[in-house]
């Protein structure tokens, strides 16, 4: 039976869209289910097109059975001089069937052509804090909660449809040393005195909240050059602060300030929530929150989320202060392994941070692209 593509045009349909991967991956031990509440908070405003993005939410069905899903995304930042350069696609999930992949991606390509886009790229999200990049290496590794998961057939099916590499992300696994290296401690003190900078001292996690918007303004500055980066406005920042703040551990965050108390650098890690999210099965209540709280208090793995330094302080060793504090936090919390999360393969500055540590590159993921045929 051929598959039929339908536009998600009701709240009930959006709920189906969000929950269907639980059916697809029900026997997959590596899939880390996102929280349904987080998915709804991300997707619903964009599905309604209350924001600035144009979207197309699609489901593929055979008869009454869902066999795939995808979102097409056109955002203002992808327009240049009034012309749409790129349409993104994300949230692609499908059974291992070339017809389903073809139907979903062809539907997005036709929609993109109607918008006069030049190219389609994916998987990408609405912002750089959404999941992006299709796994092409490391299919046996447990993903973090901010990473896409896909079985090995996904890149095969996408490449069969003419998609090619746009850019890759690599991921590293770091073995935490038994103590903070003395050279790192000494370097941090030298940098601190030379540039009159300091690390923000906090007693409890709630004290970080007033710095949230300033943090996102600095993220805009430090990440603006990265592939597909979308600037965060205050509303977006508030959404992601709400989404991730409950996972924060004050000992795994470092904020560096100058002598005027202005933020110039940040490093953010959290205890690994992958197994807790697997046990939650998409539901925060009644038991999901318990698994998450337990993982935040006792864990031997952590994920490095974000790191950045203000432009004028780059190449001045500020990362020594960030790593000193966060590394000590790992040791104090009993963390043995750390996932880097995706790093652009072209981001040599970030990759250089790992050279003095025991690490292995164990995953790679890819953003694919396809030039559009204007006859579509």
CSV table of C-alpha atoms in Angstrom, one decimal:
chain,number,residue,atom,x,y,z
A,1,UNK,CA,0.0,0.0,0.0
A,2,UNK,CA,1.4,3.4,-0.9
A,3,UNK,CA,2.0,5.9,1.8
A,4,UNK,CA,0.0,9.1,2.0
A,5,UNK,CA,1.3,12.5,3.3
A,6,UNK,CA,-0.9,14.7,5.3
A,7,UNK,CA,-0.4,18.1,6.9
A,8,UNK,CA,-0.8,18.2,10.7
A,9,UNK,CA,-3.5,20.8,11.2
A,10,UNK,CA,-5.0,19.9,14.6
A,11,UNK,CA,-3.7,19.8,18.1
A,12,UNK,CA,-4.6,16.1,18.2
A,13,UNK,CA,-2.5,15.6,15.1
A,14,UNK,CA,0.4,17.4,16.7
A,15,UNK,CA,0.1,15.1,19.8
A,16,UNK,CA,0.3,12.1,17.4
A,17,UNK,CA,3.3,13.7,15.7
A,18,UNK,CA,5.1,14.1,19.1
A,19,UNK,CA,4.2,10.6,20.5
A,20,UNK,CA,4.7,8.5,17.3
A,21,UNK,CA,8.5,7.9,17.8
A,22,UNK,CA,7.7,6.1,21.0
A,23,UNK,CA,6.0,3.5,18.8
A,24,UNK,CA,8.8,3.5,16.2
A,25,UNK,CA,11.6,3.0,18.8
A,26,UNK,CA,9.7,0.9,21.4
A,27,UNK,CA,12.2,-1.9,21.2
A,28,UNK,CA,15.4,0.2,20.6
A,29,UNK,CA,17.6,0.2,23.7
A,30,UNK,CA,19.5,3.3,22.5
A,31,UNK,CA,16.7,5.8,21.8
A,32,UNK,CA,16.4,8.5,24.4
A,33,UNK,CA,12.8,9.8,24.5
A,34,UNK,CA,12.5,13.6,24.8
A,35,UNK,CA,10.0,14.8,27.3
A,36,UNK,CA,6.6,15.3,25.6
A,37,UNK,CA,6.1,18.6,27.4
A,38,UNK,CA,9.4,19.9,26.1
A,39,UNK,CA,8.5,18.8,22.5
A,40,UNK,CA,5.1,20.5,22.8
A,41,UNK,CA,6.6,23.7,24.1
A,42,UNK,CA,9.1,23.8,21.2
A,43,UNK,CA,6.8,22.7,18.4
A,44,UNK,CA,3.4,24.1,19.3
A,45,UNK,CA,4.2,27.8,18.9
A,46,UNK,CA,5.9,27.1,15.6
A,47,UNK,CA,3.1,24.8,14.4
A,48,UNK,CA,0.7,27.7,15.0
A,49,UNK,CA,3.2,30.0,13.3
A,50,UNK,CA,2.9,32.5,16.1
A,51,UNK,CA,6.6,33.2,15.7
A,52,UNK,CA,8.5,34.4,12.7
A,53,UNK,CA,9.1,31.0,11.2
A,54,UNK,CA,7.0,29.4,8.4
A,55,UNK,CA,6.5,25.7,9.0
A,56,UNK,CA,5.1,22.6,7.4
A,57,UNK,CA,4.4,19.6,9.8
A,58,UNK,CA,3.8,16.4,7.9
A,59,UNK,CA,2.8,12.8,8.8
A,60,UNK,CA,3.2,9.8,6.5
A,61,UNK,CA,0.6,7.0,6.8
A,62,UNK,CA,-0.2,3.7,5.3
A,63,UNK,CA,-3.9,3.3,5.8
A,64,UNK,CA,-4.4,4.4,9.4
A,65,UNK,CA,-0.9,3.6,10.5
A,66,UNK,CA,1.7,6.3,10.9
A,67,UNK,CA,5.0,5.4,9.2
A,68,UNK,CA,6.9,8.7,9.3
A,69,UNK,CA,7.0,12.4,10.1
A,70,UNK,CA,9.0,15.5,9.3
A,71,UNK,CA,8.9,19.3,9.8
A,72,UNK,CA,9.9,21.9,7.1
A,73,UNK,CA,11.2,25.2,8.5
A,74,UNK,CA,11.7,28.6,6.8
A,75,UNK,CA,13.1,31.2,9.2
A,76,UNK,CA,13.9,34.9,8.6
A,77,UNK,CA,17.7,34.4,9.1
A,78,UNK,CA,17.7,32.2,6.0
A,79,UNK,CA,16.5,35.0,3.8
A,80,UNK,CA,19.2,37.2,2.1
A,81,UNK,CA,18.0,40.4,0.4
A,82,UNK,CA,14.5,39.2,0.4
A,83,UNK,CA,15.3,35.8,-1.2
A,84,UNK,CA,15.0,32.6,0.7
A,85,UNK,CA,18.3,30.8,0.6
A,86,UNK,CA,17.5,27.7,2.6
A,87,UNK,CA,14.6,25.7,3.9
A,88,UNK,CA,15.5,23.4,6.9
A,89,UNK,CA,13.9,20.1,7.7
A,90,UNK,CA,14.0,18.4,11.1
A,91,UNK,CA,12.2,15.9,13.3
A,92,UNK,CA,12.5,13.3,10.6
A,93,UNK,CA,11.5,9.9,11.8
A,94,UNK,CA,10.5,7.0,9.5
A,95,UNK,CA,10.4,3.2,9.2
A,96,UNK,CA,13.0,1.6,7.1
A,97,UNK,CA,11.3,2.1,3.8
A,98,UNK,CA,12.7,4.1,0.8
A,99,UNK,CA,9.2,5.1,-0.3
A,100,UNK,CA,8.4,6.7,3.1
A,101,UNK,CA,11.6,8.7,3.1
A,102,UNK,CA,11.1,9.8,-0.5
A,103,UNK,CA,7.5,10.8,0.1
A,104,UNK,CA,8.4,12.9,3.2
A,105,UNK,CA,11.4,14.6,1.8
A,106,UNK,CA,9.8,15.2,-1.6
A,107,UNK,CA,6.9,16.9,0.1
A,108,UNK,CA,9.3,19.3,1.9
A,109,UNK,CA,11.2,19.9,-1.3
A,110,UNK,CA,8.0,20.9,-3.2
A,111,UNK,CA,7.0,23.2,-0.3
A,112,UNK,CA,10.5,24.8,-0.3
A,113,UNK,CA,10.3,25.3,-4.1
A,114,UNK,CA,7.0,27.1,-3.7
A,115,UNK,CA,8.8,29.4,-1.3
A,116,UNK,CA,11.5,29.9,-4.0
A,117,UNK,CA,14.2,28.4,-1.8
A,118,UNK,CA,17.5,27.5,-3.4
A,119,UNK,CA,18.5,24.5,-1.2
A,120,UNK,CA,17.0,22.3,1.6
A,121,UNK,CA,19.2,21.2,4.5
A,122,UNK,CA,18.7,19.0,7.5
A,123,UNK,CA,18.3,17.7,10.0
A,124,UNK,CA,18.3,21.2,11.6
A,125,UNK,CA,16.0,22.9,14.2
A,126,UNK,CA,14.5,26.3,14.8
A,127,UNK,CA,17.6,27.3,16.8
A,128,UNK,CA,21.0,25.8,17.6
A,129,UNK,CA,19.7,24.5,20.9
A,130,UNK,CA,17.3,22.2,19.0
A,131,UNK,CA,18.6,18.8,17.9
A,132,UNK,CA,20.5,18.7,14.6
A,133,UNK,CA,22.7,16.4,12.6
A,134,UNK,CA,22.0,12.9,11.4
A,135,UNK,CA,24.2,10.2,13.1
A,136,UNK,CA,26.6,8.6,10.6
A,137,UNK,CA,29.1,7.1,13.1
A,138,UNK,CA,28.6,5.7,16.6
A,139,UNK,CA,25.3,3.9,16.2
A,140,UNK,CA,26.2,1.8,19.3
A,141,UNK,CA,26.6,4.8,21.6
A,142,UNK,CA,23.9,6.2,23.9
A,143,UNK,CA,23.0,9.7,22.8
A,144,UNK,CA,22.7,12.7,25.1
A,145,UNK,CA,19.3,14.3,25.6
A,146,UNK,CA,20.2,17.2,23.2
A,147,UNK,CA,21.3,14.9,20.3
A,148,UNK,CA,19.3,13.3,17.6
A,149,UNK,CA,19.2,9.5,17.5
A,150,UNK,CA,18.7,7.5,14.3
A,151,UNK,CA,19.5,3.9,13.2
A,152,UNK,CA,22.0,3.3,10.5
A,153,UNK,CA,19.5,3.1,7.7
A,154,UNK,CA,18.7,6.8,7.9
A,155,UNK,CA,21.8,8.2,6.1
A,156,UNK,CA,21.5,5.4,3.5
A,157,UNK,CA,17.9,6.4,2.7
A,158,UNK,CA,18.6,10.1,2.6
A,159,UNK,CA,21.7,9.7,0.4
A,160,UNK,CA,19.7,7.6,-2.0
A,161,UNK,CA,17.5,10.6,-2.6
A,162,UNK,CA,20.4,12.8,-3.7
A,163,UNK,CA,21.3,14.5,-0.5
A,164,UNK,CA,25.0,15.3,0.1
A,165,UNK,CA,27.1,16.5,2.9
A,166,UNK,CA,26.8,20.1,4.0
A,167,UNK,CA,28.8,19.9,7.2
A,168,UNK,CA,29.6,17.4,9.9
A,169,UNK,CA,29.7,17.6,13.7
A,170,UNK,CA,32.1,15.4,15.7
A,171,UNK,CA,31.7,14.2,19.3
A,172,UNK,CA,34.3,13.3,21.9
A,173,UNK,CA,34.2,11.2,25.1
A,174,UNK,CA,36.5,12.5,27.8
A,175,UNK,CA,37.9,10.5,30.7
A,176,UNK,CA,37.9,12.7,33.8
A,177,UNK,CA,41.3,12.7,35.6
A,178,UNK,CA,41.7,11.9,39.3
A,179,UNK,CA,42.5,15.5,40.0
A,180,UNK,CA,42.7,18.9,38.2
A,181,UNK,CA,46.1,19.1,36.5
A,182,UNK,CA,48.4,21.4,38.3
A,183,UNK,CA,49.4,23.2,35.1
A,184,UNK,CA,45.7,24.1,34.5
A,185,UNK,CA,45.4,25.5,38.1
A,186,UNK,CA,48.6,27.6,37.6
A,187,UNK,CA,47.5,28.8,34.2
A,188,UNK,CA,44.1,29.8,35.5
A,189,UNK,CA,45.7,31.9,38.3
A,190,UNK,CA,48.0,33.7,35.8
A,191,UNK,CA,45.1,34.5,33.5
A,192,UNK,CA,43.0,35.7,36.3
A,193,UNK,CA,45.6,38.1,37.5
A,194,UNK,CA,46.8,39.3,34.1
A,195,UNK,CA,43.4,40.2,32.8
A,196,UNK,CA,41.7,41.0,36.1
A,197,UNK,CA,38.9,38.5,35.5
A,198,UNK,CA,37.1,36.2,38.0
A,199,UNK,CA,34.7,33.3,38.2
A,200,UNK,CA,31.2,34.0,39.5
A,201,UNK,CA,30.7,32.5,42.9
A,202,UNK,CA,27.3,31.0,43.6
A,203,UNK,CA,25.9,29.2,46.6
A,204,UNK,CA,22.8,27.7,45.0
A,205,UNK,CA,21.5,27.2,41.5
A,206,UNK,CA,18.7,29.7,41.8
A,207,UNK,CA,21.4,32.5,41.9
A,208,UNK,CA,22.1,31.8,38.3
A,209,UNK,CA,18.7,32.8,37.0
A,210,UNK,CA,19.3,36.6,36.9
A,211,UNK,CA,22.2,35.9,34.5
A,212,UNK,CA,20.1,34.0,32.0
A,213,UNK,CA,19.4,36.7,29.5
A,214,UNK,CA,23.0,38.0,29.7
A,215,UNK,CA,24.2,34.5,29.0
A,216,UNK,CA,22.1,34.2,25.9
A,217,UNK,CA,23.3,37.6,24.6
A,218,UNK,CA,26.8,36.3,24.9
A,219,UNK,CA,25.8,33.0,23.2
A,220,UNK,CA,24.6,35.1,20.3
A,221,UNK,CA,28.0,36.7,20.1
A,222,UNK,CA,30.2,33.7,20.6
A,223,UNK,CA,28.2,31.3,18.3
A,224,UNK,CA,27.0,33.7,15.5
A,225,UNK,CA,29.7,32.4,13.1
A,226,UNK,CA,28.6,28.7,13.4
A,227,UNK,CA,26.8,26.9,10.6
A,228,UNK,CA,23.0,27.7,10.6
A,229,UNK,CA,23.1,29.7,13.8
A,230,UNK,CA,19.9,31.5,14.7
A,231,UNK,CA,20.1,34.5,17.1
A,232,UNK,CA,18.1,34.1,20.3
A,233,UNK,CA,15.7,36.8,21.2
A,234,UNK,CA,14.5,37.3,24.8
A,235,UNK,CA,11.4,35.1,24.2
A,236,UNK,CA,13.5,32.2,22.8
A,237,UNK,CA,16.0,32.6,25.6
A,238,UNK,CA,13.2,32.4,28.2
A,239,UNK,CA,11.9,29.2,26.6
A,240,UNK,CA,15.2,27.4,26.7
A,241,UNK,CA,16.0,28.6,30.2
A,242,UNK,CA,12.7,27.1,31.3
A,243,UNK,CA,13.5,23.9,29.4
A,244,UNK,CA,17.0,23.3,30.8
A,245,UNK,CA,17.3,25.1,34.1
A,246,UNK,CA,15.7,22.2,36.0
A,247,UNK,CA,18.7,20.1,34.9
A,248,UNK,CA,21.4,22.5,36.0
A,249,UNK,CA,24.0,21.7,38.7
A,250,UNK,CA,25.7,24.7,40.1
A,251,UNK,CA,29.0,22.9,40.4
A,252,UNK,CA,29.1,22.1,36.7
A,253,UNK,CA,28.6,25.7,35.5
A,254,UNK,CA,31.3,28.4,35.3
A,255,UNK,CA,30.7,32.0,34.4
A,256,UNK,CA,33.7,34.3,34.0
A,257,UNK,CA,33.4,38.1,34.5
A,258,UNK,CA,35.6,41.0,33.9
A,259,UNK,CA,36.4,43.7,36.5
A,260,UNK,CA,33.1,45.4,35.7
A,261,UNK,CA,31.1,42.3,36.5
A,262,UNK,CA,30.3,41.8,32.8
A,263,UNK,CA,30.1,38.2,31.5
A,264,UNK,CA,33.0,37.3,29.2
A,265,UNK,CA,32.9,33.5,29.2
A,266,UNK,CA,30.8,30.5,30.1
A,267,UNK,CA,31.0,26.8,30.4
A,268,UNK,CA,27.9,24.7,31.0
A,269,UNK,CA,27.7,20.9,31.8
A,270,UNK,CA,25.0,18.8,33.3
A,271,UNK,CA,24.9,15.3,34.7
A,272,UNK,CA,23.9,12.9,32.0
A,273,UNK,CA,20.1,12.6,31.8
A,274,UNK,CA,20.0,10.0,29.0
A,275,UNK,CA,19.1,7.0,31.2
A,276,UNK,CA,16.7,9.1,33.3
A,277,UNK,CA,14.9,10.2,30.2
A,278,UNK,CA,14.7,6.7,28.9
A,279,UNK,CA,13.0,5.6,32.1
A,280,UNK,CA,10.7,8.6,32.0
A,281,UNK,CA,9.4,7.5,28.6
A,282,UNK,CA,8.4,11.1,27.6
A,283,UNK,CA,6.4,11.8,30.8
A,284,UNK,CA,7.6,14.2,33.4
A,285,UNK,CA,4.9,13.0,35.8
A,286,UNK,CA,4.3,11.1,37.9
A,287,UNK,CA,7.6,9.2,37.9
A,288,UNK,CA,9.8,11.0,35.3
A,289,UNK,CA,10.7,13.8,37.6
A,290,UNK,CA,11.9,11.3,40.2
A,291,UNK,CA,14.3,9.7,37.7
A,292,UNK,CA,15.6,13.1,36.6
A,293,UNK,CA,16.2,14.4,40.1
A,294,UNK,CA,17.9,11.2,41.0
A,295,UNK,CA,20.2,11.5,38.0
A,296,UNK,CA,21.0,15.1,38.8
A,297,UNK,CA,22.2,14.1,42.3
A,298,UNK,CA,24.0,10.8,41.6
A,299,UNK,CA,25.7,10.2,38.3
A,300,UNK,CA,29.0,9.1,36.9
A,301,UNK,CA,28.5,10.7,33.5
A,302,UNK,CA,28.1,14.3,32.4
A,303,UNK,CA,27.4,16.2,29.1
A,304,UNK,CA,29.2,19.4,28.2
A,305,UNK,CA,26.6,21.6,26.7
A,306,UNK,CA,28.0,25.0,25.8
A,307,UNK,CA,31.3,26.8,26.1
A,308,UNK,CA,32.2,30.3,24.7
A,309,UNK,CA,34.4,33.3,25.3
A,310,UNK,CA,33.7,36.9,24.3
A,311,UNK,CA,35.5,37.9,21.1
A,312,UNK,CA,38.1,40.3,22.7
A,313,UNK,CA,39.1,37.7,25.2
A,314,UNK,CA,39.6,34.8,22.8
A,315,UNK,CA,43.1,33.3,22.7
A,316,UNK,CA,43.8,34.8,26.1
A,317,UNK,CA,43.4,31.6,28.1
A,318,UNK,CA,40.0,32.3,29.6
A,319,UNK,CA,39.0,28.6,29.0
A,320,UNK,CA,41.6,27.7,31.7
A,321,UNK,CA,39.3,29.2,34.3
A,322,UNK,CA,36.3,27.5,32.8
A,323,UNK,CA,37.9,24.1,32.7
A,324,UNK,CA,39.4,24.4,36.2
A,325,UNK,CA,36.1,25.0,37.9
A,326,UNK,CA,34.1,22.5,35.8
A,327,UNK,CA,36.7,19.8,36.0
A,328,UNK,CA,36.8,20.2,39.8
A,329,UNK,CA,33.0,19.9,39.7
A,330,UNK,CA,33.2,16.6,37.8
A,331,UNK,CA,35.7,15.2,40.3
A,332,UNK,CA,33.6,16.4,43.3
A,333,UNK,CA,30.5,14.9,41.8
A,334,UNK,CA,32.0,11.5,41.0
A,335,UNK,CA,31.8,12.1,37.2
A,336,UNK,CA,34.1,9.7,35.3
A,337,UNK,CA,33.1,10.3,31.7
A,338,UNK,CA,32.0,13.4,29.9
A,339,UNK,CA,30.4,13.7,26.4
A,340,UNK,CA,31.4,16.8,24.5
A,341,UNK,CA,28.1,16.9,22.5
A,342,UNK,CA,28.3,17.9,18.8
A,343,UNK,CA,31.1,20.2,17.7
A,344,UNK,CA,31.4,21.5,14.2
A,345,UNK,CA,34.3,19.7,12.4
A,346,UNK,CA,35.5,23.2,11.3
A,347,UNK,CA,35.5,24.6,14.9
A,348,UNK,CA,39.2,24.1,15.6
A,349,UNK,CA,39.2,26.3,18.7
A,350,UNK,CA,36.8,24.0,20.5
A,351,UNK,CA,38.5,20.9,19.4
A,352,UNK,CA,41.8,22.3,20.7
A,353,UNK,CA,40.4,22.3,24.2
A,354,UNK,CA,40.6,18.5,24.4
A,355,UNK,CA,44.2,18.0,23.3
A,356,UNK,CA,45.6,17.9,26.9
A,357,UNK,CA,43.0,15.3,28.1
A,358,UNK,CA,42.3,11.6,27.6
A,359,UNK,CA,39.5,11.5,25.0
A,360,UNK,CA,38.3,9.5,22.0
A,361,UNK,CA,36.2,10.8,19.1
A,362,UNK,CA,33.3,8.3,19.0
A,363,UNK,CA,30.5,9.8,17.1
A,364,UNK,CA,29.9,11.9,14.0
A,365,UNK,CA,26.8,13.4,12.6
A,366,UNK,CA,25.9,15.2,9.4
A,367,UNK,CA,23.8,18.0,8.0
A,368,UNK,CA,22.7,17.0,4.5
A,369,UNK,CA,21.7,19.4,1.7
A,370,UNK,CA,20.1,19.2,-1.7
A,371,UNK,CA,19.9,21.8,-4.4
A,372,UNK,CA,16.4,22.3,-5.6
A,373,UNK,CA,15.3,21.7,-9.1
A,374,UNK,CA,13.3,24.8,-10.0
A,375,UNK,CA,11.0,22.7,-12.1
A,376,UNK,CA,9.5,21.1,-9.0
